[in-house]
PDB file of C-alpha atoms in Angstrom:
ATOM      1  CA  UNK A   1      32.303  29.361 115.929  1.00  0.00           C
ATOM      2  CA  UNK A   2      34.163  31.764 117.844  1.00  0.00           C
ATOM      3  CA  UNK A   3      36.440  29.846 118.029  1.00  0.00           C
ATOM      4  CA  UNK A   4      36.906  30.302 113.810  1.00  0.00           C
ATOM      5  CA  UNK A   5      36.556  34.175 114.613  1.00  0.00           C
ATOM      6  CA  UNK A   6      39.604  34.713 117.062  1.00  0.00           C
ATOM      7  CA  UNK A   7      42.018  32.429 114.729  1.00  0.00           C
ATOM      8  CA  UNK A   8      44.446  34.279 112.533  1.00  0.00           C
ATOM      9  CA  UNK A   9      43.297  34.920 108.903  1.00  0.00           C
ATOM     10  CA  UNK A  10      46.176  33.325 106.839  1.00  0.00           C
ATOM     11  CA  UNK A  11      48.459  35.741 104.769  1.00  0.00           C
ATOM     12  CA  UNK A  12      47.491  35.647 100.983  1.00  0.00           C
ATOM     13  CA  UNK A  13      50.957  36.584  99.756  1.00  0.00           C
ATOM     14  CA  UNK A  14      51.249  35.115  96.040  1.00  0.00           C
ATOM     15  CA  UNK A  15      55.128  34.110  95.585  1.00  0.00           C
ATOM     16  CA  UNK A  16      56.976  33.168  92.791  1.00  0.00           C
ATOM     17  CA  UNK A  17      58.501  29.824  93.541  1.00  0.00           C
ATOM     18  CA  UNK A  18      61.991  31.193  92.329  1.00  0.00           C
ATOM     19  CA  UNK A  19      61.583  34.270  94.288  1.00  0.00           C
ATOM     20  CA  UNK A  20      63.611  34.564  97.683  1.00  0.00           C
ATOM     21  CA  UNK A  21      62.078  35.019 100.603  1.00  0.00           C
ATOM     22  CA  UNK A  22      62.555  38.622 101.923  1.00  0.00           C
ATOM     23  CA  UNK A  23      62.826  39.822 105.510  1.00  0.00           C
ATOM     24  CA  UNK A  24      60.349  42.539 106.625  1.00  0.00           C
ATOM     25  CA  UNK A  25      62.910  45.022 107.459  1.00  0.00           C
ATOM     26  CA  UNK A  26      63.723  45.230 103.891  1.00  0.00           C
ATOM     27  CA  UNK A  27      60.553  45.952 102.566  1.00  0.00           C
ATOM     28  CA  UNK A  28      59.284  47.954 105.118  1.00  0.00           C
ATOM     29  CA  UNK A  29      60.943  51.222 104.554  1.00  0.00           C
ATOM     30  CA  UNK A  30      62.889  51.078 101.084  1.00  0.00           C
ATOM     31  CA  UNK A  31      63.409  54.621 101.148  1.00  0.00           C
ATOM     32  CA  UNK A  32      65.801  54.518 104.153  1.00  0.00           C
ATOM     33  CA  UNK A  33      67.959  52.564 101.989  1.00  0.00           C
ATOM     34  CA  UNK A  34      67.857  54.976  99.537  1.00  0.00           C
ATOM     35  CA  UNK A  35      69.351  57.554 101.924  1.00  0.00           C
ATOM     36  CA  UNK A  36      71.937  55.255 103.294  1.00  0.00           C
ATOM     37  CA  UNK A  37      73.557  53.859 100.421  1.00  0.00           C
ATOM     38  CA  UNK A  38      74.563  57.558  98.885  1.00  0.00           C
ATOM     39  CA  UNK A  39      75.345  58.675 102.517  1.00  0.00           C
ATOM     40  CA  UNK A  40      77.796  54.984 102.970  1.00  0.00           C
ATOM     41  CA  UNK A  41      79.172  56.253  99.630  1.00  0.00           C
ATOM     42  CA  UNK A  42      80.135  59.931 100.019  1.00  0.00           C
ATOM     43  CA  UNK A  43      81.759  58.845 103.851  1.00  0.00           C
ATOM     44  CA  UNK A  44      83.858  56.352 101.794  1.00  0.00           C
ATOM     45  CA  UNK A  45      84.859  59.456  99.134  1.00  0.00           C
ATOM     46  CA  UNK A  46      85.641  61.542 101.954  1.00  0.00           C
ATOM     47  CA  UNK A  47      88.826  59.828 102.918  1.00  0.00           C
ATOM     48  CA  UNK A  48      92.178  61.781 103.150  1.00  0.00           C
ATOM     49  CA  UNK A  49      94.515  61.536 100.163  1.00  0.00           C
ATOM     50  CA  UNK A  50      97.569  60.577 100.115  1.00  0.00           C
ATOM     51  CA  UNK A  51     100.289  63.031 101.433  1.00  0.00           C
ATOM     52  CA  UNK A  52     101.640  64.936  98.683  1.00  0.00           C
ATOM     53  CA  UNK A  53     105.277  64.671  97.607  1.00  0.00           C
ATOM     54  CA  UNK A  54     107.449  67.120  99.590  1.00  0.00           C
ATOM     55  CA  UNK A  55     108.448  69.857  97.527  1.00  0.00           C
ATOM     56  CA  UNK A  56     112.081  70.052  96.114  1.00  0.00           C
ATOM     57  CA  UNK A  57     114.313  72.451  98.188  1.00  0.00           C
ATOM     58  CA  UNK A  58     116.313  74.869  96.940  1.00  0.00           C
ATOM     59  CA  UNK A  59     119.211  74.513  94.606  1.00  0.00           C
ATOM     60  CA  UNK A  60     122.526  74.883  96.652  1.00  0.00           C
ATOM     61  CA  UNK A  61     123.863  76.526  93.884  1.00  0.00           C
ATOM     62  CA  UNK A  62     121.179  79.315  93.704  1.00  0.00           C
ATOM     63  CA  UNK A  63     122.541  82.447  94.688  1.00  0.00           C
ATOM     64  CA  UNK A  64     120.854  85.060  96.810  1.00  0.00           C
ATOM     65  CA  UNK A  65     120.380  87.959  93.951  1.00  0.00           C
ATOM     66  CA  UNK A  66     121.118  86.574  90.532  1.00  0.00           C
ATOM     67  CA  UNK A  67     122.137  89.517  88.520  1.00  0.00           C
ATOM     68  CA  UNK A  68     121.023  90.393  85.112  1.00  0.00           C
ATOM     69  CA  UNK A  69     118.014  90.570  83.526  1.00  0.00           C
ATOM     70  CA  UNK A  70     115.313  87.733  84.128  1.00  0.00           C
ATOM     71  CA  UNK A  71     114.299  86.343  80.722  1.00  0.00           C
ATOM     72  CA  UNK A  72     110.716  87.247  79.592  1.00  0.00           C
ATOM     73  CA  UNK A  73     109.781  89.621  82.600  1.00  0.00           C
ATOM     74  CA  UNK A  74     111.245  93.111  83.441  1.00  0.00           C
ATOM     75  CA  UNK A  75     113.355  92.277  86.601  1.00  0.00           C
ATOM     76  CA  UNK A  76     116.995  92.730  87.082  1.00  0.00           C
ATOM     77  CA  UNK A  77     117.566  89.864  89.597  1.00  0.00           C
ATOM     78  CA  UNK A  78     115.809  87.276  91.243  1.00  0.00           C
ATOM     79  CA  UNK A  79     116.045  87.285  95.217  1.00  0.00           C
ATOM     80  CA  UNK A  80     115.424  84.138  97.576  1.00  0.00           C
ATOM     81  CA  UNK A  81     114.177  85.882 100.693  1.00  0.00           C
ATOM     82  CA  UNK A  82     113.910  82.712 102.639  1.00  0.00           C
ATOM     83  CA  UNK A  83     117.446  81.857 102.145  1.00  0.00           C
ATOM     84  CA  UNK A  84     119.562  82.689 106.108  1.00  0.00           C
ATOM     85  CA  UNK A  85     122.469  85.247 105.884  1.00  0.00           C
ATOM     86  CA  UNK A  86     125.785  84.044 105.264  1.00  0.00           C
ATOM     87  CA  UNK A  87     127.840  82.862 108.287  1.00  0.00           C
ATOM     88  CA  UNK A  88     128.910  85.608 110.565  1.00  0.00           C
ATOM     89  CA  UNK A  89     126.761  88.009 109.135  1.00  0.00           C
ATOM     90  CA  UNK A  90     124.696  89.704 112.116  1.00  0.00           C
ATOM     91  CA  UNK A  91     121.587  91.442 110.833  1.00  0.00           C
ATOM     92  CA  UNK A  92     121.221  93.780 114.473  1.00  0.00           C
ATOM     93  CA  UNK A  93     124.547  94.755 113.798  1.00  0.00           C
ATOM     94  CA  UNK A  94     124.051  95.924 110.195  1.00  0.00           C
ATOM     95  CA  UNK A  95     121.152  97.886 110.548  1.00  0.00           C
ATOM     96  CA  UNK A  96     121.550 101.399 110.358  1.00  0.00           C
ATOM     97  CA  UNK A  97     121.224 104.504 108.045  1.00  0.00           C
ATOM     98  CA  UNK A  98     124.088 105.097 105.600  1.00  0.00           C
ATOM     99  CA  UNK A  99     124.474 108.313 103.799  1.00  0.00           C
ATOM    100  CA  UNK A 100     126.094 109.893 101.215  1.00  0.00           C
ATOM    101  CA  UNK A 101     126.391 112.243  98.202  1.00  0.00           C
ATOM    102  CA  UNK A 102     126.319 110.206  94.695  1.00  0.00           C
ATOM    103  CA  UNK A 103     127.478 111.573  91.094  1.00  0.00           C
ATOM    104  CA  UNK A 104     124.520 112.832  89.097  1.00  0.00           C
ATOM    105  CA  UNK A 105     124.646 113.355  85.668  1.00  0.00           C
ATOM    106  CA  UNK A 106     122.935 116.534  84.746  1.00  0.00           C
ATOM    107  CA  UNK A 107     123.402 118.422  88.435  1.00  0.00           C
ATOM    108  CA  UNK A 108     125.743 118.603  91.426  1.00  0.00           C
ATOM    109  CA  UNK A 109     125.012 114.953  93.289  1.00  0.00           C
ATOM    110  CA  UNK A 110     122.474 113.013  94.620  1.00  0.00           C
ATOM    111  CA  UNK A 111     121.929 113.255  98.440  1.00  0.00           C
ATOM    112  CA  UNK A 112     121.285 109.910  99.531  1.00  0.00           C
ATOM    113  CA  UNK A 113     120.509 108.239 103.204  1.00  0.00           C
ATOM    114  CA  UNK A 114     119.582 104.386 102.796  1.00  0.00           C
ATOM    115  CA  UNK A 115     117.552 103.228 106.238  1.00  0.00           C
ATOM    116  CA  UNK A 116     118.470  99.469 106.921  1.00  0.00           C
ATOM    117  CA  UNK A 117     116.192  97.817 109.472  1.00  0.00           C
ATOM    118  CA  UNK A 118     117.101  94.828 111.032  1.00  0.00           C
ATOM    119  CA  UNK A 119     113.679  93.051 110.206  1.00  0.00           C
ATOM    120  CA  UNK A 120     115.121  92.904 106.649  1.00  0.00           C
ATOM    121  CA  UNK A 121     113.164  96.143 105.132  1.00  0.00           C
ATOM    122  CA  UNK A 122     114.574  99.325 103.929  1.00  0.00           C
ATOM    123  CA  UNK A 123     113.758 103.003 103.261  1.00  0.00           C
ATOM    124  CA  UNK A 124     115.969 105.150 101.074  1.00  0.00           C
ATOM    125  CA  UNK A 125     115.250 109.028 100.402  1.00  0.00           C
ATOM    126  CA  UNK A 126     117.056 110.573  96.857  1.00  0.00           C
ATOM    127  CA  UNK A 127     117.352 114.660  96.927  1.00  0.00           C
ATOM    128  CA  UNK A 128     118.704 115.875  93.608  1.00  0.00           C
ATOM    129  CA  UNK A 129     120.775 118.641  94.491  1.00  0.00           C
ATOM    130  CA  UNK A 130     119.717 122.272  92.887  1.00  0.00           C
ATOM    131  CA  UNK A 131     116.399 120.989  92.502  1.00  0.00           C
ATOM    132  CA  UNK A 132     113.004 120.546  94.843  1.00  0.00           C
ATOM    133  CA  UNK A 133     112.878 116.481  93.808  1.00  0.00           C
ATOM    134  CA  UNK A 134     113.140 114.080  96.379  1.00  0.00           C
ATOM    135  CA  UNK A 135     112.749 110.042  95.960  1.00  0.00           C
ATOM    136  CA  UNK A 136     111.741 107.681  99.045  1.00  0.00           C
ATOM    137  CA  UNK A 137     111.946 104.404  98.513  1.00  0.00           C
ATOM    138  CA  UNK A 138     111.101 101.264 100.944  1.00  0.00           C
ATOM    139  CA  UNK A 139     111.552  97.613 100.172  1.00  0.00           C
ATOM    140  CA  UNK A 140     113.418  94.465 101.546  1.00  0.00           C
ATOM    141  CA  UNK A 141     116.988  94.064 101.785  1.00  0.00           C
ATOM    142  CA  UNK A 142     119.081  90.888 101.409  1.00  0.00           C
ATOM    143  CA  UNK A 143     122.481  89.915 101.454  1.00  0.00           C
ATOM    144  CA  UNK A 144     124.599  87.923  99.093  1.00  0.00           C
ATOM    145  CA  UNK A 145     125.548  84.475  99.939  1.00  0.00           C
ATOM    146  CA  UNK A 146     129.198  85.557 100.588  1.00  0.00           C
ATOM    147  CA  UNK A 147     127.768  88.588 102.569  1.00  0.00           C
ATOM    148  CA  UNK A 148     129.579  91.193 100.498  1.00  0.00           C
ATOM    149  CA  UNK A 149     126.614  92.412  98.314  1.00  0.00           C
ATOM    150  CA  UNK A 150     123.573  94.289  99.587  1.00  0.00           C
ATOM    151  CA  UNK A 151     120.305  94.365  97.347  1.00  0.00           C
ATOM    152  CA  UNK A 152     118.101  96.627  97.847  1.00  0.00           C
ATOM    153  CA  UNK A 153     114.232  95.234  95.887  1.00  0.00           C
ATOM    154  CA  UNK A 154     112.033  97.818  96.033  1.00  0.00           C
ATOM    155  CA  UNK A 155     107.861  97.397  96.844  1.00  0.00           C
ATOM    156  CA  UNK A 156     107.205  98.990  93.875  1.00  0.00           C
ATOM    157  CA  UNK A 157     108.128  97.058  90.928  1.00  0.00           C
ATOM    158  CA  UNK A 158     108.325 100.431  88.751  1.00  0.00           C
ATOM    159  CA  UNK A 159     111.953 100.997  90.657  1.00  0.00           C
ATOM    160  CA  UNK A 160     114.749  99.429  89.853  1.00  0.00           C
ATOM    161  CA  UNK A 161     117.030  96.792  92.368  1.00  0.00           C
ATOM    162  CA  UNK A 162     119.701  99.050  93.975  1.00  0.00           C
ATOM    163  CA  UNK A 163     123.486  96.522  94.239  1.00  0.00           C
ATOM    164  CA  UNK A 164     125.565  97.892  96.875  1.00  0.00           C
ATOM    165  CA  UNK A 165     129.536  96.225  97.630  1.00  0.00           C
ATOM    166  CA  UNK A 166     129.513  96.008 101.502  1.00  0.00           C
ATOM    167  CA  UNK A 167     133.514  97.254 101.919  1.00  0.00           C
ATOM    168  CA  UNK A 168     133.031  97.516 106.256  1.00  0.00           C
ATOM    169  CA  UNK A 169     130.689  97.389 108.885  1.00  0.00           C
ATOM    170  CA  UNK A 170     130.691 101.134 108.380  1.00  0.00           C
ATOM    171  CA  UNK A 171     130.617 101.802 104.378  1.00  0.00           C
ATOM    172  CA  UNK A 172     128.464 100.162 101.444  1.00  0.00           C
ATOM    173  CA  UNK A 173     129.529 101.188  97.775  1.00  0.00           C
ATOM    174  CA  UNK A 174     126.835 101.522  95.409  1.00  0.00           C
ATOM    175  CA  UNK A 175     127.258  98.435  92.137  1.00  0.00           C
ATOM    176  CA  UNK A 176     125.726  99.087  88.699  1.00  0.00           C
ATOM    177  CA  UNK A 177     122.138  97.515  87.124  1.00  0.00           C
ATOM    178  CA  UNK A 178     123.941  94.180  86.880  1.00  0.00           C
ATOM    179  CA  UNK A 179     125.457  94.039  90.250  1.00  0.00           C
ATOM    180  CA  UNK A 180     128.601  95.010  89.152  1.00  0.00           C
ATOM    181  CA  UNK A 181     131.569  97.806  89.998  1.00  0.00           C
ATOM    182  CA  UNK A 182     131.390 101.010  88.447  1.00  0.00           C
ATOM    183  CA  UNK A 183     134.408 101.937  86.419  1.00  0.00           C
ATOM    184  CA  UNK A 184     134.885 105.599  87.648  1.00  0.00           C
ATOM    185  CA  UNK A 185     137.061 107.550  89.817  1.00  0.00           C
ATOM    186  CA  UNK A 186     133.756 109.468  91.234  1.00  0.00           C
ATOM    187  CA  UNK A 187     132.807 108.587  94.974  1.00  0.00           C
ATOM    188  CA  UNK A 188     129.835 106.059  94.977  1.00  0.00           C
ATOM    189  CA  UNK A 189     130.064 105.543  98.606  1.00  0.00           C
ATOM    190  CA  UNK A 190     127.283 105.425 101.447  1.00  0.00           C
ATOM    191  CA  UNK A 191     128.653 105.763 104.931  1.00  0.00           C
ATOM    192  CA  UNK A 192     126.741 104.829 107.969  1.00  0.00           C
ATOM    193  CA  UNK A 193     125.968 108.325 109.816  1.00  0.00           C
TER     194      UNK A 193
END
């Protein structure tokens, strides 16, 4: 008899003939698997897309500052900042102040001194003469792609673009809106002081 009470009881599992048999791992903690199958599934989302297409460089036709108006916004010319200066054109070298005395049209001139710093930004200071109003002005400067226009583009956005002509190292002549000469015998002329 003791021998009948140290033998093992049999298992009384009731199986369905049809039924595979499963492995005790599987049934023994069925929440685990819950866990792992979402976290096998969000490491597979995770991968790294694809690299997106490069973006399209510039157009070589583009010019530096595109004068006239832009359609549906209020600026007078669009200016690639990223684009290098022309050939030969030497930024240290340019930098300086130019100054001058402008027409005005209701008093004497305008005394102007333009600031050019070689790190591309600009200040500019407007005194109407026979009157206590002065202007300052700071902003970034670029050059044309033939490096014979300055444009001067203002931070504030309420200012208008400023075109200069760059005649010589020493001298920029001031353009109209649109980039263009002005048609008068007056001096429009900034000289570097």
């Amino acid at each position: 008899m003791e021998r009948l009470l140290h033998q093992r009881k049999p298992k009384l599992t009731a199986r369905h003939p049809d039924t595979p048999h499963r492995s005790r791992a599987m049934t023994r903690h069925p929440a685990s698997a819950l866990v792992l199958i979402p976290l096998a599934l969000a490491l597979a989302a995770c991968k790294p897309d694809a690299d997106p297409a490069p973006a399209a460089p510039p157009a070589d036709t583009a010019t530096t500052a595109q004068s006239g108006a832009v359609a549906g916004t209020d600026a007078t010319a669009v200016v690639d900042h990223e684009r290098p200066d022309p050939a030969g054109f030497d930024r240290k070298a340019f930098a300086g102040s130019f100054a001058g005395t402008l027409p005005c049209a209701d008093c004497p001139g305008i005394d102007m001194r333009v600031d050019i710093d070689a790190d591309g930004s600009f200040s500019a200071s407007e005194t109407y003469q026979d009157r206590d109003t002065t202007v300052e002005t700071a902003g970034t400067w670029t050059i044309d792609a033939d490096g014979r226009r300055l444009l001067l583009d203002p931070d504030s956005k309420d200012e208008a673009d400023r075109h200069f002509e760059i005649v010589s190292k020493d001298e920029i002549r001031m353009l109209d809106a649109e980039g263009k000469p002005v048609e008068s015998a007056l001096n429009y002329s900034l000289r570097r002081g």
